[in-house]
């Protein structure tokens, strides 16, 4: 069809397009909106260049005086045909999974690094990586700050759409919880509450036969975060308790110790300076690279533990 109307809150899947693409290719998708629209479907900090122009330029080979934006608008994903042996890894988290403060158009996010390593793997398996990180996202409450809709609804609320509904999902890597600690504002949370929320994600994934890998929360002590109240000594205690559970509980099917990878060995509550983007919370390009390279690819083999939940 030449046009479609999307009901409020709904998702529309397009007609299929016959197009052969090489692995890891960039894909440009053109959309035309014939009038003013409000909200809906904006990935605020995509760290990837898109362009806007007035009028319908969907068939244009080039654009005249385009305006540059670094958000993805309306389009939330692209599905591709794959052999039955292929599967999907979902990277589920907040801004550190989203790649905040990495170089725009550089694809330095740790899920990108993981995807490149999986593509280079020579054991014949084909795994795609889908990045479902949202800056400011939290496990227990909607995104950090009541007037920050671009931070998304809570991980618990978006789990069905952003994990369980992803085509071919077989593996899930979770890195979420630091915003529950730092951005708690009026919602004071405990380590036990964060852990209970993460356990819900594990059980819901296990019910669908998905293997779940947990990642430890990375350090965030520093003057930039202390100045805005994001870091406080008592919050470090919550992070330590959550990380201890991730490392020792065996609730996850596997663990990636991102905390150990990027912390300063001489001051473990701080990120190593070489990996810091400058705000003591988000890694820079080198930090994301170290994270992506530290993931044991053998984690993406085998099956999850049996689910013990029931309704």
Coordinates of C-alpha atoms in Angstrom, one line a residue:
X1 CA 0.0 0.0 0.0
X2 CA 1.2 3.5 -0.7
X3 CA 0.2 4.7 2.8
X4 CA -0.9 3.5 6.2
X5 CA -2.4 5.0 9.3
X6 CA -1.0 3.7 12.6
X7 CA -3.4 3.6 15.5
X8 CA -2.2 5.3 18.7
X9 CA 0.1 2.9 20.7
X10 CA 0.1 0.3 17.9
X11 CA 2.9 -1.2 15.9
X12 CA 2.7 -1.8 12.1
X13 CA 4.8 -4.2 10.2
X14 CA 5.5 -3.1 6.6
X15 CA 5.1 -5.1 3.5
X16 CA 8.2 -7.3 2.8
X17 CA 10.9 -5.9 0.5
X18 CA 13.2 -8.2 -1.5
X19 CA 16.7 -6.8 -0.8
X20 CA 19.9 -8.7 -0.4
X21 CA 22.2 -7.2 2.2
X22 CA 25.7 -8.1 3.4
X23 CA 26.3 -8.8 7.0
X24 CA 26.8 -5.7 9.2
X25 CA 25.6 -3.3 6.4
X26 CA 24.2 0.1 7.1
X27 CA 20.6 0.4 5.9
X28 CA 18.9 3.7 5.0
X29 CA 15.1 3.7 5.3
X30 CA 13.1 6.7 4.0
X31 CA 9.7 7.6 5.6
X32 CA 7.3 10.4 4.6
X33 CA 4.8 11.9 7.0
X34 CA 2.2 14.0 5.2
X35 CA 1.3 16.2 8.2
X36 CA 2.1 17.2 11.7
X37 CA 2.3 14.4 14.2
X38 CA 2.8 14.2 18.0
X39 CA 5.2 12.0 19.9
X40 CA 5.4 8.3 19.2
X41 CA 8.3 6.1 18.3
X42 CA 11.4 8.3 18.8
X43 CA 14.7 6.7 19.8
X44 CA 16.1 9.9 21.3
X45 CA 19.8 9.2 21.4
X46 CA 20.5 6.8 18.6
X47 CA 24.1 8.2 18.0
X48 CA 23.5 7.6 14.3
X49 CA 22.9 10.3 11.7
X50 CA 19.5 10.6 10.0
X51 CA 18.3 13.4 7.8
X52 CA 15.1 15.3 7.4
X53 CA 13.8 17.5 4.5
X54 CA 10.4 19.0 3.7
X55 CA 8.1 17.1 1.4
X56 CA 8.1 13.6 0.1
X57 CA 11.7 12.6 -0.7
X58 CA 11.4 8.9 -0.2
X59 CA 12.4 8.1 -3.8
X60 CA 15.1 10.8 -4.0
X61 CA 18.7 9.6 -4.7
X62 CA 20.0 12.6 -2.7
X63 CA 18.6 15.2 -0.4
X64 CA 18.8 19.0 -0.8
X65 CA 19.9 20.9 2.2
X66 CA 18.9 18.2 4.7
X67 CA 18.7 18.8 8.5
X68 CA 20.9 16.4 10.5
X69 CA 19.4 14.6 13.5
X70 CA 20.8 11.8 15.7
X71 CA 17.5 10.3 16.7
X72 CA 15.6 7.4 15.0
X73 CA 12.0 8.4 14.4
X74 CA 9.1 6.0 13.9
X75 CA 11.1 3.0 12.8
X76 CA 11.9 0.7 15.6
X77 CA 13.5 -2.3 13.9
X78 CA 14.1 -4.2 10.7
X79 CA 13.4 -7.9 10.4
X80 CA 15.3 -10.0 8.0
X81 CA 14.9 -13.6 6.7
X82 CA 17.5 -16.0 8.1
X83 CA 18.1 -19.7 8.2
X84 CA 16.5 -21.7 11.0
X85 CA 19.9 -22.2 12.5
X86 CA 20.2 -18.5 13.1
X87 CA 19.2 -16.8 16.4
X88 CA 19.1 -13.4 18.1
X89 CA 20.9 -12.0 21.2
X90 CA 19.0 -9.1 22.8
X91 CA 21.2 -6.6 24.7
X92 CA 18.7 -5.1 27.2
X93 CA 19.6 -2.1 29.3
X94 CA 20.0 1.6 29.7
X95 CA 22.3 4.3 28.3
X96 CA 25.4 2.2 28.8
X97 CA 23.9 -0.4 26.5
X98 CA 22.6 2.3 24.2
X99 CA 26.2 3.6 23.9
X100 CA 25.7 7.0 25.4
X101 CA 28.7 9.4 24.9
X102 CA 30.3 7.2 22.3
X103 CA 31.3 8.6 18.9
X104 CA 28.3 9.3 16.6
X105 CA 28.2 7.0 13.6
X106 CA 31.2 5.1 15.0
X107 CA 29.2 2.0 16.1
X108 CA 31.3 1.8 19.3
X109 CA 28.5 0.6 21.6
X110 CA 29.4 -2.7 23.3
X111 CA 26.6 -4.6 21.5
X112 CA 28.2 -3.5 18.2
X113 CA 31.5 -4.9 19.4
X114 CA 29.8 -8.1 20.4
X115 CA 28.0 -8.4 17.1
X116 CA 31.3 -8.0 15.2
X117 CA 33.0 -10.7 17.3
X118 CA 30.0 -13.1 16.7
X119 CA 30.2 -12.5 13.0
X120 CA 33.9 -13.3 13.0
X121 CA 33.3 -16.6 14.9
X122 CA 34.0 -19.6 12.7
X123 CA 31.9 -22.3 14.3
X124 CA 29.1 -21.9 11.7
X125 CA 26.5 -20.4 14.1
X126 CA 24.8 -17.2 13.0
X127 CA 23.7 -14.8 15.8
X128 CA 22.4 -11.3 15.4
X129 CA 22.6 -8.8 18.2
X130 CA 19.6 -6.4 18.8
X131 CA 20.4 -3.4 21.0
X132 CA 17.4 -2.6 23.3
X133 CA 19.2 -0.1 25.4
X134 CA 17.3 3.1 26.3
X135 CA 19.1 6.0 28.0
X136 CA 17.7 6.7 31.5
X137 CA 15.8 3.5 31.6
X138 CA 15.1 1.8 34.9
X139 CA 14.0 -1.7 36.1
X140 CA 11.3 -0.8 38.5
X141 CA 10.0 2.6 37.4
X142 CA 9.5 4.5 34.2
X143 CA 12.5 6.3 32.8
X144 CA 14.6 8.6 34.9
X145 CA 12.8 11.9 35.6
X146 CA 9.1 12.4 35.3
X147 CA 9.4 14.7 32.3
X148 CA 11.8 12.5 30.3
X149 CA 9.6 10.3 28.1
X150 CA 12.6 9.5 25.9
X151 CA 13.9 7.3 28.8
X152 CA 11.1 4.8 28.2
X153 CA 8.8 2.8 30.4
X154 CA 10.2 0.5 33.0
X155 CA 12.2 -2.6 31.9
X156 CA 9.5 -4.7 33.5
X157 CA 6.8 -3.0 31.4
X158 CA 8.7 -3.0 28.1
X159 CA 10.0 -6.6 28.4
X160 CA 7.3 -8.2 26.2
X161 CA 7.8 -5.9 23.3
X162 CA 11.5 -5.4 23.6
X163 CA 12.6 -8.9 24.4
X164 CA 10.0 -11.6 24.1
X165 CA 8.6 -10.3 20.8
X166 CA 12.0 -10.0 19.1
X167 CA 12.2 -12.5 16.2
X168 CA 14.5 -15.4 16.8
X169 CA 15.5 -14.4 20.4
X170 CA 17.4 -17.2 22.1
X171 CA 19.8 -15.2 24.3
X172 CA 19.3 -12.2 26.6
X173 CA 22.1 -10.1 28.1
X174 CA 20.8 -7.8 30.9
X175 CA 22.7 -4.7 32.1
X176 CA 20.2 -2.6 34.0
X177 CA 19.7 -1.1 37.4
X178 CA 22.2 1.8 37.8
X179 CA 19.4 4.4 37.1
X180 CA 17.2 2.8 39.7
X181 CA 20.0 3.6 42.2
X182 CA 21.2 6.9 40.9
X183 CA 18.0 8.5 39.6
X184 CA 15.7 7.2 42.3
X185 CA 14.4 10.6 43.3
X186 CA 11.1 10.3 45.1
X187 CA 11.2 6.5 44.5
X188 CA 13.7 5.2 47.0
X189 CA 14.6 1.7 46.1
X190 CA 16.6 -1.0 47.8
X191 CA 19.0 -3.6 46.5
X192 CA 16.4 -6.3 47.3
X193 CA 13.8 -4.5 45.2
X194 CA 16.1 -4.2 42.2
X195 CA 17.1 -7.9 42.6
X196 CA 13.4 -8.9 42.7
X197 CA 12.7 -7.0 39.5
X198 CA 15.7 -8.6 37.7
X199 CA 14.5 -12.0 38.9
X200 CA 11.2 -11.3 37.2
X201 CA 13.0 -10.7 33.9
X202 CA 14.9 -13.9 34.3
X203 CA 11.8 -16.0 35.0
X204 CA 9.8 -14.4 32.1
X205 CA 12.6 -15.1 29.7
X206 CA 13.1 -18.7 31.0
X207 CA 9.4 -19.4 30.4
X208 CA 10.1 -18.7 26.7
X209 CA 13.2 -20.9 26.6
X210 CA 15.6 -17.9 26.5
X211 CA 19.0 -18.2 28.1
X212 CA 19.7 -15.1 30.3
X213 CA 23.1 -13.6 31.0
X214 CA 23.5 -11.0 33.7
X215 CA 26.0 -8.2 33.6
X216 CA 27.3 -6.5 36.8
X217 CA 26.6 -2.7 37.2
X218 CA 29.6 -0.5 36.4
X219 CA 31.2 2.0 38.7
X220 CA 29.8 5.6 38.9
X221 CA 31.6 7.4 41.7
X222 CA 33.1 10.8 40.7
X223 CA 32.6 14.5 41.0
X224 CA 30.3 14.9 38.1
X225 CA 27.8 12.4 39.5
X226 CA 28.2 13.5 43.1
X227 CA 27.5 17.1 42.1
X228 CA 24.1 16.2 40.7
X229 CA 23.2 13.8 43.5
X230 CA 23.4 10.7 41.2
X231 CA 26.2 9.3 43.3
X232 CA 26.2 9.1 47.1
X233 CA 28.1 6.7 49.3
X234 CA 25.0 4.9 50.3
X235 CA 24.1 4.3 46.7
X236 CA 27.4 2.6 46.2
X237 CA 26.4 0.1 48.8
X238 CA 23.2 -0.8 46.8
X239 CA 25.3 -1.3 43.6
X240 CA 27.7 -3.6 45.5
X241 CA 24.8 -5.7 46.9
X242 CA 23.2 -6.1 43.5
X243 CA 26.5 -7.0 41.9
X244 CA 27.2 -9.6 44.7
X245 CA 23.9 -11.2 43.9
X246 CA 24.6 -11.2 40.1
X247 CA 28.0 -12.9 40.7
X248 CA 27.1 -15.4 43.4
X249 CA 23.3 -16.3 43.2
X250 CA 23.4 -18.4 40.1
X251 CA 20.0 -17.1 39.2
X252 CA 21.4 -16.1 35.8
X253 CA 22.5 -18.7 33.3
X254 CA 25.8 -16.9 33.0
X255 CA 27.5 -13.7 34.1
X256 CA 29.6 -10.9 32.4
X257 CA 31.5 -8.9 34.9
X258 CA 31.5 -5.5 33.3
X259 CA 32.2 -3.9 36.7
X260 CA 35.5 -5.7 36.9
X261 CA 36.4 -4.9 33.2
X262 CA 36.2 -1.2 33.4
X263 CA 36.8 -0.3 37.1
X264 CA 40.0 1.3 38.3
X265 CA 41.9 -1.5 40.2
X266 CA 43.4 1.1 42.6
X267 CA 40.0 2.7 43.3
X268 CA 37.2 0.1 42.4
X269 CA 34.3 2.5 42.9
X270 CA 35.7 4.6 40.0
X271 CA 35.8 3.9 36.3
X272 CA 39.4 3.6 34.9
X273 CA 40.3 7.0 33.5
X274 CA 41.2 5.4 30.1
X275 CA 37.7 4.0 29.7
X276 CA 35.8 7.1 31.1
X277 CA 33.9 9.3 28.6
X278 CA 34.5 12.2 31.1
X279 CA 31.3 12.0 33.3
X280 CA 32.4 9.1 35.5
X281 CA 29.2 7.2 34.6
X282 CA 29.4 6.4 30.8
X283 CA 32.3 4.7 29.2
X284 CA 34.0 6.3 26.1
X285 CA 34.8 4.4 22.9
X286 CA 37.7 2.5 24.6
X287 CA 35.5 1.5 27.5
X288 CA 32.7 0.1 25.3
X289 CA 35.3 -1.7 23.3
X290 CA 36.8 -3.3 26.4
X291 CA 33.3 -4.3 27.5
X292 CA 32.3 -5.9 24.2
X293 CA 35.6 -7.8 24.0
X294 CA 35.3 -9.1 27.5
X295 CA 32.1 -11.1 26.8
X296 CA 32.8 -14.9 26.7
X297 CA 31.3 -16.0 23.4
X298 CA 30.8 -19.5 24.9
X299 CA 27.9 -18.0 26.8
X300 CA 25.9 -18.0 23.6
X301 CA 25.7 -21.8 23.5
X302 CA 23.4 -24.2 25.3
X303 CA 20.0 -23.8 26.8
X304 CA 18.6 -22.0 29.9
X305 CA 17.8 -23.5 33.2
X306 CA 14.3 -24.9 33.4
X307 CA 11.7 -22.5 34.5
X308 CA 10.0 -23.1 37.8
X309 CA 7.3 -20.4 37.5
X310 CA 3.6 -21.1 37.1
X311 CA 0.4 -19.2 36.6

